[in-house]
Short mmCIF file of C-alpha atoms in Angstrom, two decimals:
data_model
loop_
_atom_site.label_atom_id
_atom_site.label_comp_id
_atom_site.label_asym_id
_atom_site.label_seq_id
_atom_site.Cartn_x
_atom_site.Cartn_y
_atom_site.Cartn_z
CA UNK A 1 -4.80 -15.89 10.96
CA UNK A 2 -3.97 -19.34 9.61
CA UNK A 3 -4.12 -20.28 5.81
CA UNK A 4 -7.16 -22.36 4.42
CA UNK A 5 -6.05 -22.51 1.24
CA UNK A 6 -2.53 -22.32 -0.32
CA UNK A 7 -2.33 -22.53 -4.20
CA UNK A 8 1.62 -23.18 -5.10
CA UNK A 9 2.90 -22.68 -8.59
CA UNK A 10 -0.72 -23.52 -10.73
CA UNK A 11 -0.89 -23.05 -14.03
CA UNK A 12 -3.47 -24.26 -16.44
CA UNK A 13 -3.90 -24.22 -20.38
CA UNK A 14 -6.31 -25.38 -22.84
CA UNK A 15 -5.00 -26.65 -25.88
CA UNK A 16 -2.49 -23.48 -27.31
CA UNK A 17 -4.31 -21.29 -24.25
CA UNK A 18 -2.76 -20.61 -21.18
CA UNK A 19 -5.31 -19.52 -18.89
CA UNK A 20 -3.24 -19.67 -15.69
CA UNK A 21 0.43 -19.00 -15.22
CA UNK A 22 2.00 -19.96 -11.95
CA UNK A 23 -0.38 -18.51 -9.55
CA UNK A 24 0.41 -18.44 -6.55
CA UNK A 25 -2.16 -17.59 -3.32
CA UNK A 26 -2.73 -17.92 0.15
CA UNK A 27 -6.74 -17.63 1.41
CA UNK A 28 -7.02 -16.82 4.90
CA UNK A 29 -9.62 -18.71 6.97
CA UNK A 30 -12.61 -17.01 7.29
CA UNK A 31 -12.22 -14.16 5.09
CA UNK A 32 -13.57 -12.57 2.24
CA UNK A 33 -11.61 -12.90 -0.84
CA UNK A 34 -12.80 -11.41 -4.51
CA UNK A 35 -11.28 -12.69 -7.40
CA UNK A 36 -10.99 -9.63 -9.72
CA UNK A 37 -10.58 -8.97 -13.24
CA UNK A 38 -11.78 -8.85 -17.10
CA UNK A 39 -13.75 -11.28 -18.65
CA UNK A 40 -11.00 -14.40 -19.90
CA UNK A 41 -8.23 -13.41 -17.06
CA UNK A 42 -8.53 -16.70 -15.72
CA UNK A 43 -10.87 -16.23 -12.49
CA UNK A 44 -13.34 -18.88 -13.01
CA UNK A 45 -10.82 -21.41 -13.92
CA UNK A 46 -8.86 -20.69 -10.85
CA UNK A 47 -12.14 -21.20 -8.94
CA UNK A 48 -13.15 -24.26 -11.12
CA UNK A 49 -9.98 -25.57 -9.83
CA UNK A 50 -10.02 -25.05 -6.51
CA UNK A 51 -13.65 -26.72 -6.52
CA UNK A 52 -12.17 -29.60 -8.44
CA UNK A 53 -13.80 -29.28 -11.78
CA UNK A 54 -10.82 -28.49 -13.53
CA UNK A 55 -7.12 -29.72 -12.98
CA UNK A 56 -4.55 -28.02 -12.74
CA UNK A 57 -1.49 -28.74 -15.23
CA UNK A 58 1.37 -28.12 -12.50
CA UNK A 59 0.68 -26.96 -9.29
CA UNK A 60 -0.77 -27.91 -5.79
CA UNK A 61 -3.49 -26.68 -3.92
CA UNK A 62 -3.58 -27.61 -0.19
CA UNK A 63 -7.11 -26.95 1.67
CA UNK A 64 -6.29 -27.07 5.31
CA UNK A 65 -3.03 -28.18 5.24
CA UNK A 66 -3.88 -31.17 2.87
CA UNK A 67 -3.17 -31.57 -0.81
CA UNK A 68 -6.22 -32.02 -2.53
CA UNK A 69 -4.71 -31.16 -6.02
CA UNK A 70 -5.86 -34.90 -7.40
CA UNK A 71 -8.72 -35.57 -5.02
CA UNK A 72 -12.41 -35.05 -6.85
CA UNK A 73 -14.73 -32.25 -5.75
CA UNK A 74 -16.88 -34.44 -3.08
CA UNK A 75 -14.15 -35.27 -1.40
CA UNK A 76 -12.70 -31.46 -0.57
CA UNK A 77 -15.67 -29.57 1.55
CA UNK A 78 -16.07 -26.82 -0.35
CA UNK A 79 -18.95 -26.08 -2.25
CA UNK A 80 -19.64 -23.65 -5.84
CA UNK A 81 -22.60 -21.74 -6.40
CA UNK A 82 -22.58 -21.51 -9.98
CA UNK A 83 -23.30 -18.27 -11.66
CA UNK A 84 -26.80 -20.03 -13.16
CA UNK A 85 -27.79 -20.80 -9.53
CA UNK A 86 -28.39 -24.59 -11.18
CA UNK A 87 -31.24 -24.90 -8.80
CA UNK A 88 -33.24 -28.40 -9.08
CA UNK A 89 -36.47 -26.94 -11.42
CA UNK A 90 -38.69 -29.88 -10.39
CA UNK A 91 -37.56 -29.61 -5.93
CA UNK A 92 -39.26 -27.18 -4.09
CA UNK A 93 -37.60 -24.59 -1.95
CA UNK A 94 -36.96 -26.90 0.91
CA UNK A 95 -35.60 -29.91 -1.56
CA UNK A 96 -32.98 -28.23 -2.93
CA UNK A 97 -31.58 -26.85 0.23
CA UNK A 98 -31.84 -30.58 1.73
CA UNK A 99 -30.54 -31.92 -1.49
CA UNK A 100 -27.13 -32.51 -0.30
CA UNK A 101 -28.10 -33.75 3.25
CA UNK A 102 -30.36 -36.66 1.77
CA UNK A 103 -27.58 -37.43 -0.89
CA UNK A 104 -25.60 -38.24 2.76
CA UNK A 105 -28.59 -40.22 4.41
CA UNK A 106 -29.03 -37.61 6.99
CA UNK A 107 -31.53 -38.45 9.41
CA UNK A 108 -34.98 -37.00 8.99
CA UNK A 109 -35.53 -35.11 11.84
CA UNK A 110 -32.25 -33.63 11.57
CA UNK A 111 -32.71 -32.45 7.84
CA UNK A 112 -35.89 -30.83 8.65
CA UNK A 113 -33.81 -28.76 11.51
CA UNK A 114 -31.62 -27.78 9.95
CA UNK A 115 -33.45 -26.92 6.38
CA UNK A 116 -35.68 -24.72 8.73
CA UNK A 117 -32.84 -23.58 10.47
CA UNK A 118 -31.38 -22.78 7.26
CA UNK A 119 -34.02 -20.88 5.67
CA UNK A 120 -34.89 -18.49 8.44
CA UNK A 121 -30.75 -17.97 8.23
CA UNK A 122 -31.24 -16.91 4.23
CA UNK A 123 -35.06 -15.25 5.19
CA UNK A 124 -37.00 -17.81 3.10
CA UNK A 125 -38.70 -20.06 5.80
CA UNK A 126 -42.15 -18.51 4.18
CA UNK A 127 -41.04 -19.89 0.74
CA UNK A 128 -40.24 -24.01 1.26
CA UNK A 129 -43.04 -24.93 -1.18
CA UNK A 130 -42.52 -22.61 -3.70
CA UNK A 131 -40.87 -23.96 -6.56
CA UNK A 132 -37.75 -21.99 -8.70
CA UNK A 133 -39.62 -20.39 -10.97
CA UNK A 134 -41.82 -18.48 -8.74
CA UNK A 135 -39.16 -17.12 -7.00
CA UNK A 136 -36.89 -13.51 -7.75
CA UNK A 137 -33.76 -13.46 -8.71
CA UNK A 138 -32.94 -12.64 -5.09
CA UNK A 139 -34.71 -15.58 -3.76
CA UNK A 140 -33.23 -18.07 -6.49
CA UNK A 141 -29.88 -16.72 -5.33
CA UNK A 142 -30.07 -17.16 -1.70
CA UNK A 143 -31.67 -20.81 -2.28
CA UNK A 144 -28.43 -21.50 -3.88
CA UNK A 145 -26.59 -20.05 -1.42
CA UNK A 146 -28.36 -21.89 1.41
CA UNK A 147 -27.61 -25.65 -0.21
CA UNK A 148 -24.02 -24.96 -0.15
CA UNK A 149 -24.02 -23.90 3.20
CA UNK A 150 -25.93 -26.39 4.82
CA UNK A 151 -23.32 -28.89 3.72
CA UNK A 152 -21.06 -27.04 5.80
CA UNK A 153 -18.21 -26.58 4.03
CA UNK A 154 -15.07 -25.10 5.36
CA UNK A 155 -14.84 -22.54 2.38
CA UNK A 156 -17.53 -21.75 -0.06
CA UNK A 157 -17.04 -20.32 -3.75
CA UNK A 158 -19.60 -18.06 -5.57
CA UNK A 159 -18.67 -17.91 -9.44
CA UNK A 160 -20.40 -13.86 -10.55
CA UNK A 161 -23.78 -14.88 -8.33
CA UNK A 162 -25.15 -11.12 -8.77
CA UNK A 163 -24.50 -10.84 -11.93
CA UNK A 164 -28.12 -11.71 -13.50
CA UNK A 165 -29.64 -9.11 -10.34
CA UNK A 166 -30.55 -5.63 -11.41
CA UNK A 167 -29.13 -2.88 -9.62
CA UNK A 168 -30.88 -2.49 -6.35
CA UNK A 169 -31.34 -5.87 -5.89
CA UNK A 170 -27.83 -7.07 -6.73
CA UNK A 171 -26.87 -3.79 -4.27
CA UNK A 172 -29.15 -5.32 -1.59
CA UNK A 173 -27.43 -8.71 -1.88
CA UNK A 174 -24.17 -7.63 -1.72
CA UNK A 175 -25.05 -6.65 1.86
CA UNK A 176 -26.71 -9.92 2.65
CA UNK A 177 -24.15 -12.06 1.52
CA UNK A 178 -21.44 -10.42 3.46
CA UNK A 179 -23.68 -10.30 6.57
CA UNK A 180 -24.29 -14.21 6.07
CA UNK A 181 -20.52 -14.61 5.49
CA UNK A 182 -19.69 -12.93 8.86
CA UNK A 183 -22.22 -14.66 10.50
CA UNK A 184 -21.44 -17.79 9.25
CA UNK A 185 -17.60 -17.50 10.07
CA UNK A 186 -16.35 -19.42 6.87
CA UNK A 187 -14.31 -18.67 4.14
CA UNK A 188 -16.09 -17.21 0.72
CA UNK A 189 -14.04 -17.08 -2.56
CA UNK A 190 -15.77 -14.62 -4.72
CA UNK A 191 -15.48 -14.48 -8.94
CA UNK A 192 -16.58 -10.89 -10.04
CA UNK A 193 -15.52 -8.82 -12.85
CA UNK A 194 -17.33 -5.42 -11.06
CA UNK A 195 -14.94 -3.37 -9.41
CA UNK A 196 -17.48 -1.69 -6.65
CA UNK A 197 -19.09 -5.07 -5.85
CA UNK A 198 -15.13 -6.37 -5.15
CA UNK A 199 -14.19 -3.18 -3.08
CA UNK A 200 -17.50 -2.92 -1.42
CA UNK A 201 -17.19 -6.95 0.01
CA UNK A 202 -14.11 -7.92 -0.04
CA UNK A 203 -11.25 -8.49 2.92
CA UNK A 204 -8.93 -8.87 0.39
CA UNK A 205 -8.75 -8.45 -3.59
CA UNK A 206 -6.76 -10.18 -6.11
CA UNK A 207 -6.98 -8.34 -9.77
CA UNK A 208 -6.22 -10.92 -12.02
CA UNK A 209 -5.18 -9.59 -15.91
CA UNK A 210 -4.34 -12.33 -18.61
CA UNK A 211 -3.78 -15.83 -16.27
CA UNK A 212 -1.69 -13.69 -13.63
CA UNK A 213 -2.50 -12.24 -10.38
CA UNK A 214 -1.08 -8.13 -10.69
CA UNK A 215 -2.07 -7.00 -7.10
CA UNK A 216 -3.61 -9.04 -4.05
CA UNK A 217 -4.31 -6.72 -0.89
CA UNK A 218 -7.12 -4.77 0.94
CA UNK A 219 -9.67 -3.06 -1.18
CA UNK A 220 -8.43 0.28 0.26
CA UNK A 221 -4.61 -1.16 -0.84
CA UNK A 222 -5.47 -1.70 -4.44
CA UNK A 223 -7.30 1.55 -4.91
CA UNK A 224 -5.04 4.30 -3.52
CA UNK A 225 -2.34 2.44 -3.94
CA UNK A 226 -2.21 0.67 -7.59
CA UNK A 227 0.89 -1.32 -8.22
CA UNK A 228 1.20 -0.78 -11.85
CA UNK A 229 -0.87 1.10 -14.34
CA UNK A 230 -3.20 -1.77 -15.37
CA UNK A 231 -4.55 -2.27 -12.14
CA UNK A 232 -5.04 2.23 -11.83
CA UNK A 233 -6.73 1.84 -14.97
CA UNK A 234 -8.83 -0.74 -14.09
CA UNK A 235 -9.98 -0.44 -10.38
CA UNK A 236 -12.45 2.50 -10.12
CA UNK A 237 -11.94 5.70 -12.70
CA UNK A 238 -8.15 7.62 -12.71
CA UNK A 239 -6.52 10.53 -14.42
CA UNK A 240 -3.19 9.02 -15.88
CA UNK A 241 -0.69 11.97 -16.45
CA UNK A 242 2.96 10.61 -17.99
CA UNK A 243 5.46 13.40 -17.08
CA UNK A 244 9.12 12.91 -15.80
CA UNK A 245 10.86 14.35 -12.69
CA UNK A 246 11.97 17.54 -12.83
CA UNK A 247 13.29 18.12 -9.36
CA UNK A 248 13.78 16.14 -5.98
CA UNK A 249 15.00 17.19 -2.07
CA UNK A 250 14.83 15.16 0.78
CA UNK A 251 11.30 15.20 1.06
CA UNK A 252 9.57 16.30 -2.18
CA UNK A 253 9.75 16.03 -5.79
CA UNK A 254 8.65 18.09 -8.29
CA UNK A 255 6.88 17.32 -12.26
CA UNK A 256 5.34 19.06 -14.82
CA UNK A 257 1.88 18.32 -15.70
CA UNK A 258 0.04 20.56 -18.64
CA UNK A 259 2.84 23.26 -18.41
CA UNK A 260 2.51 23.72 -14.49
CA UNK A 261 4.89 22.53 -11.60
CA UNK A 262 3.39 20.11 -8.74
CA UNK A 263 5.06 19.51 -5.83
CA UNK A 264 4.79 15.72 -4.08
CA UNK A 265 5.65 13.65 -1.86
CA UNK A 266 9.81 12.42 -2.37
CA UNK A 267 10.35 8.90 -2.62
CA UNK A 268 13.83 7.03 -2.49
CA UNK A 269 13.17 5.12 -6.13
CA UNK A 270 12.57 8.18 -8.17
CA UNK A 271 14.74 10.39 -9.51
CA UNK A 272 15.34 13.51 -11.64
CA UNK A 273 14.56 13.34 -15.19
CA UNK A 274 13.26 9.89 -14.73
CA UNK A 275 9.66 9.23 -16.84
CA UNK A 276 6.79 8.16 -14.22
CA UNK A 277 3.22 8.06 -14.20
CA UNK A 278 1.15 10.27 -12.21
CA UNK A 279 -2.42 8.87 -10.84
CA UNK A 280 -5.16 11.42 -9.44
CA UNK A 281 -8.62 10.09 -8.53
CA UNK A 282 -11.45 11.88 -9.67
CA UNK A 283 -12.55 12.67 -5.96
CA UNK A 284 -9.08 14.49 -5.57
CA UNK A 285 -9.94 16.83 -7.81
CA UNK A 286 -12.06 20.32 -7.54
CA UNK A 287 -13.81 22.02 -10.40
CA UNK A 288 -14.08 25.60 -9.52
CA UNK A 289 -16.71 27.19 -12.08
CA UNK A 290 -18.39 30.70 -12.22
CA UNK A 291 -16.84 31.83 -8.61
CA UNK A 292 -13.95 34.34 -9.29
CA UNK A 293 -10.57 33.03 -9.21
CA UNK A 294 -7.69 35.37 -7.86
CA UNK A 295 -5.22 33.32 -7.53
CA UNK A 296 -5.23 30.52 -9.97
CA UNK A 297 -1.28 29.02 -8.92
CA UNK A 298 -1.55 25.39 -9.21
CA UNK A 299 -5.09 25.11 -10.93
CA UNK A 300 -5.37 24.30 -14.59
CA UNK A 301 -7.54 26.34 -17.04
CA UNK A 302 -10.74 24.20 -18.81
CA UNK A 303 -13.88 23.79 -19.80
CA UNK A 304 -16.76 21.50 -19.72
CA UNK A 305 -17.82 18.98 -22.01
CA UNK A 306 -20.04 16.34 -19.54
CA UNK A 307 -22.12 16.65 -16.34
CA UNK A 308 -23.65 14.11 -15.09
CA UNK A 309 -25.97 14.76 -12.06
CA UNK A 310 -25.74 11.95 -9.38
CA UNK A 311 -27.62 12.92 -6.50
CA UNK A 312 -25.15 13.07 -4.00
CA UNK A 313 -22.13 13.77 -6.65
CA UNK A 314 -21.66 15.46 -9.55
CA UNK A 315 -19.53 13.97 -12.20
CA UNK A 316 -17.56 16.52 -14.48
CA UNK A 317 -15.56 15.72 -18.04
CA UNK A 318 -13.47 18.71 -18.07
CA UNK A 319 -11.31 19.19 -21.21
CA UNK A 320 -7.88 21.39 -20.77
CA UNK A 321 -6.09 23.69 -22.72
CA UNK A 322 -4.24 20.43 -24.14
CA UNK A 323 -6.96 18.67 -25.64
CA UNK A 324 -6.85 15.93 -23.04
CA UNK A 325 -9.71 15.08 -20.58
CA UNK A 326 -10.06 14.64 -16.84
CA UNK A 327 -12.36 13.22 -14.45
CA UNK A 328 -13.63 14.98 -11.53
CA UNK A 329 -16.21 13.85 -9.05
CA UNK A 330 -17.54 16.87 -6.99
CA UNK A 331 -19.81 16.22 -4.10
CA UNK A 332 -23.14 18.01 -3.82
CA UNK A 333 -24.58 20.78 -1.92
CA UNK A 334 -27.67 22.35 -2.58
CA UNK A 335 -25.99 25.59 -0.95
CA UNK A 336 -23.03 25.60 -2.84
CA UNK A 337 -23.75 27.39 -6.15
CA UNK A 338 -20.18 26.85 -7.37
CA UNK A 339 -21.41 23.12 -8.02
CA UNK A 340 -23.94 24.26 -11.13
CA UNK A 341 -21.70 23.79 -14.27
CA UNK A 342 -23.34 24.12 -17.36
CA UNK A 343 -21.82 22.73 -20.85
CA UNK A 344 -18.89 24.02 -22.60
CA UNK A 345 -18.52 26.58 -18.92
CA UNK A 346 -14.82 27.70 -18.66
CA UNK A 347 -13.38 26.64 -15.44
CA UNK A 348 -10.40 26.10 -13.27
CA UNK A 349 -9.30 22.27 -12.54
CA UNK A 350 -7.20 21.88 -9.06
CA UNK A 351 -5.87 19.05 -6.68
CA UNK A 352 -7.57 18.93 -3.26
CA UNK A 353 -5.67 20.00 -0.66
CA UNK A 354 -3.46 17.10 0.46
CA UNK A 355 -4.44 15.25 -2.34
CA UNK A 356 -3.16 12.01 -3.04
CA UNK A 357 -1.20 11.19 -6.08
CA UNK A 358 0.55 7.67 -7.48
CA UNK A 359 3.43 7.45 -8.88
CA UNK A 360 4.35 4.95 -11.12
CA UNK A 361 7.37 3.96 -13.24
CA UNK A 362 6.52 4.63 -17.00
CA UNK A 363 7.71 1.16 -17.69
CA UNK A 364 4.86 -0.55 -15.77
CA UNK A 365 2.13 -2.18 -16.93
#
């Protein structure tokens, strides 16, 4: 798959601030890409710049194969759906999706096609006269979505759209606007700071911390496979253990966490006595409560302090002999009696079988 957009060595600073340092990213055509990250990492700006509102200080940015870096945003064909929706208050429905078309004399007949073409796309052809304010949130969003697209621009970029939708809506959405994405076939460039709207949508994910990209890769990548702390930390919930190596062979190696001795996978960049990180999901862990335990090798003694009923899950805050706390999501059955904890319940704390762990040099953040 070919590159649309290649950004080579941008960096970008306001006054004393630098908001970008020497990014550098390759957007495939026709995927989904999330830009990911805490508020300030420098998301938005990247986007801003790729859209042409902002310049960069060094850098080029090519957009099919062409350097657009100095050319202004009307000239690049690609469009940004602000975060506001900046929707025309006064236009109805129908004007502000054929907004752009008039601004490029568009025939008549042919706006009107493709407005109504448009619109039954987005599932609004029953709201062209309504104005704005008498849509949703929903409806405001897909109206802005809908005058970008009609432009037909070869890669469009949505700056946090869902972020003013409560949840259901803003979960419905998510699954509109990658439907309209596939169906449409171009290339979206997503801004979002939520971590299960970005893993949920997304081809790709880059997690952005502090004007940097730390990880670009599938959301499956960036999950189960963190490249450094930060990102663990950041992407979903994780149980951070710091230990050290105590013993490797061929194919294992061995640490110490709260006093007992886990056995993992061996890798060639590890070695004994050397201070790592270990990351467990909560999902790789099971919570075994008031059924009696025989053989407790490998399981860590506990007890509750949170449970938090989920429907389908139940999350536990289990606190160990140590003092520290882990996370473990446990999913529910109705049959399975061993998933009723109660508060302050002593129980026993394991890793799945085949569970998978990360390991991580102390040293990286």
């Amino acid at each position: 798959m070919s590159n649309i957009i290649e950004i080579k060595g941008v960096s970008k600073h306001f006054g004393d601030d630098q908001a970008l340092h020497n990014i550098n990213l390759n957007i495939k055509n026709g995927e989904f890409l999330t830009l990911l990250g805490p508020s300030g990492c420098g998301k938005t700006t990247l986007l801003r710049i790729l859209s042409g509102f902002e310049t960069a200080n060094s850098g080029t940015i090519l957009l099919s194969g062409k350097d657009v870096t100095d050319i202004p945003p009307e000239e690049r064909h690609v469009n940004l759906v602000f975060q506001n929706y900046a929707l025309f208050p006064h236009m109805t429905v129908f004007e502000n999706v054929a907004f752009g078309l008039r601004c490029k004399h568009t025939p008549l007949i042919e706006i009107n096609e493709r407005v109504n073409n448009m619109l039954n796309m987005v599932k609004l052809n029953k709201f062209a006269i309504r104005k704005p304010h008498q849509l949703s949130g929903g409806q405001q969003q897909r109206v802005a979505i809908a005058r970008a697209v009609i432009n037909e621009p070869i890669v469009l970029l949505l700056d946090e759209p869902l972020s003013a939708l409560d949840y259901h809506l803003r979960r419905n959405m998510q699954i509109e606007l990658k439907d309209l994405q596939r169906r449409l076939g171009i290339t979206f460039v997503f801004v979002t700071h939520d971590q299960e709207e970005a893993l949920s949508m997304s081809d790709r994910v880059a997690v952005m911390h502090a004007g940097c990209i730390d990880q670009l890769g599938t959301p499956r990548d960036v999950y189960e496979e963190p490249c450094n702390v930060r990102v663990a930390k950041f992407i979903g919930q994780a149980n951070i253990f710091d230990t050290k190596i105590v013993h490797t062979t061929q194919k294992t190696i061995q640490v110490e966490i709260e006093g007992e001795i886990f056995t993992l996978k061996n890798s060639d960049e590890f070695a004994v006595d050397e201070n790592v990180h270990i990351v467990i999901r909560p999902e790789d862990i099971e919570v075994w409560g008031k059924t009696e335990i025989k053989d407790t090798t490998g399981m860590l003694p506990g007890i509750v302090e949170q449970v938090i009923y989920k429907g389908s899950t139940v999350d536990l805050i289990v606190r160990l002999h140590s003092g520290r706390s882990v996370s473990a999501t446990q999913f529910f059955n109705e049959d399975d009696e061993n998933l009723e904890y109660d508060l302050h319940e002593k129980v026993w704390v394991k890793w799945m079988p085949g569970w998978e762990v990360t390991l991580r040099h102390m040293d990286t953040e």
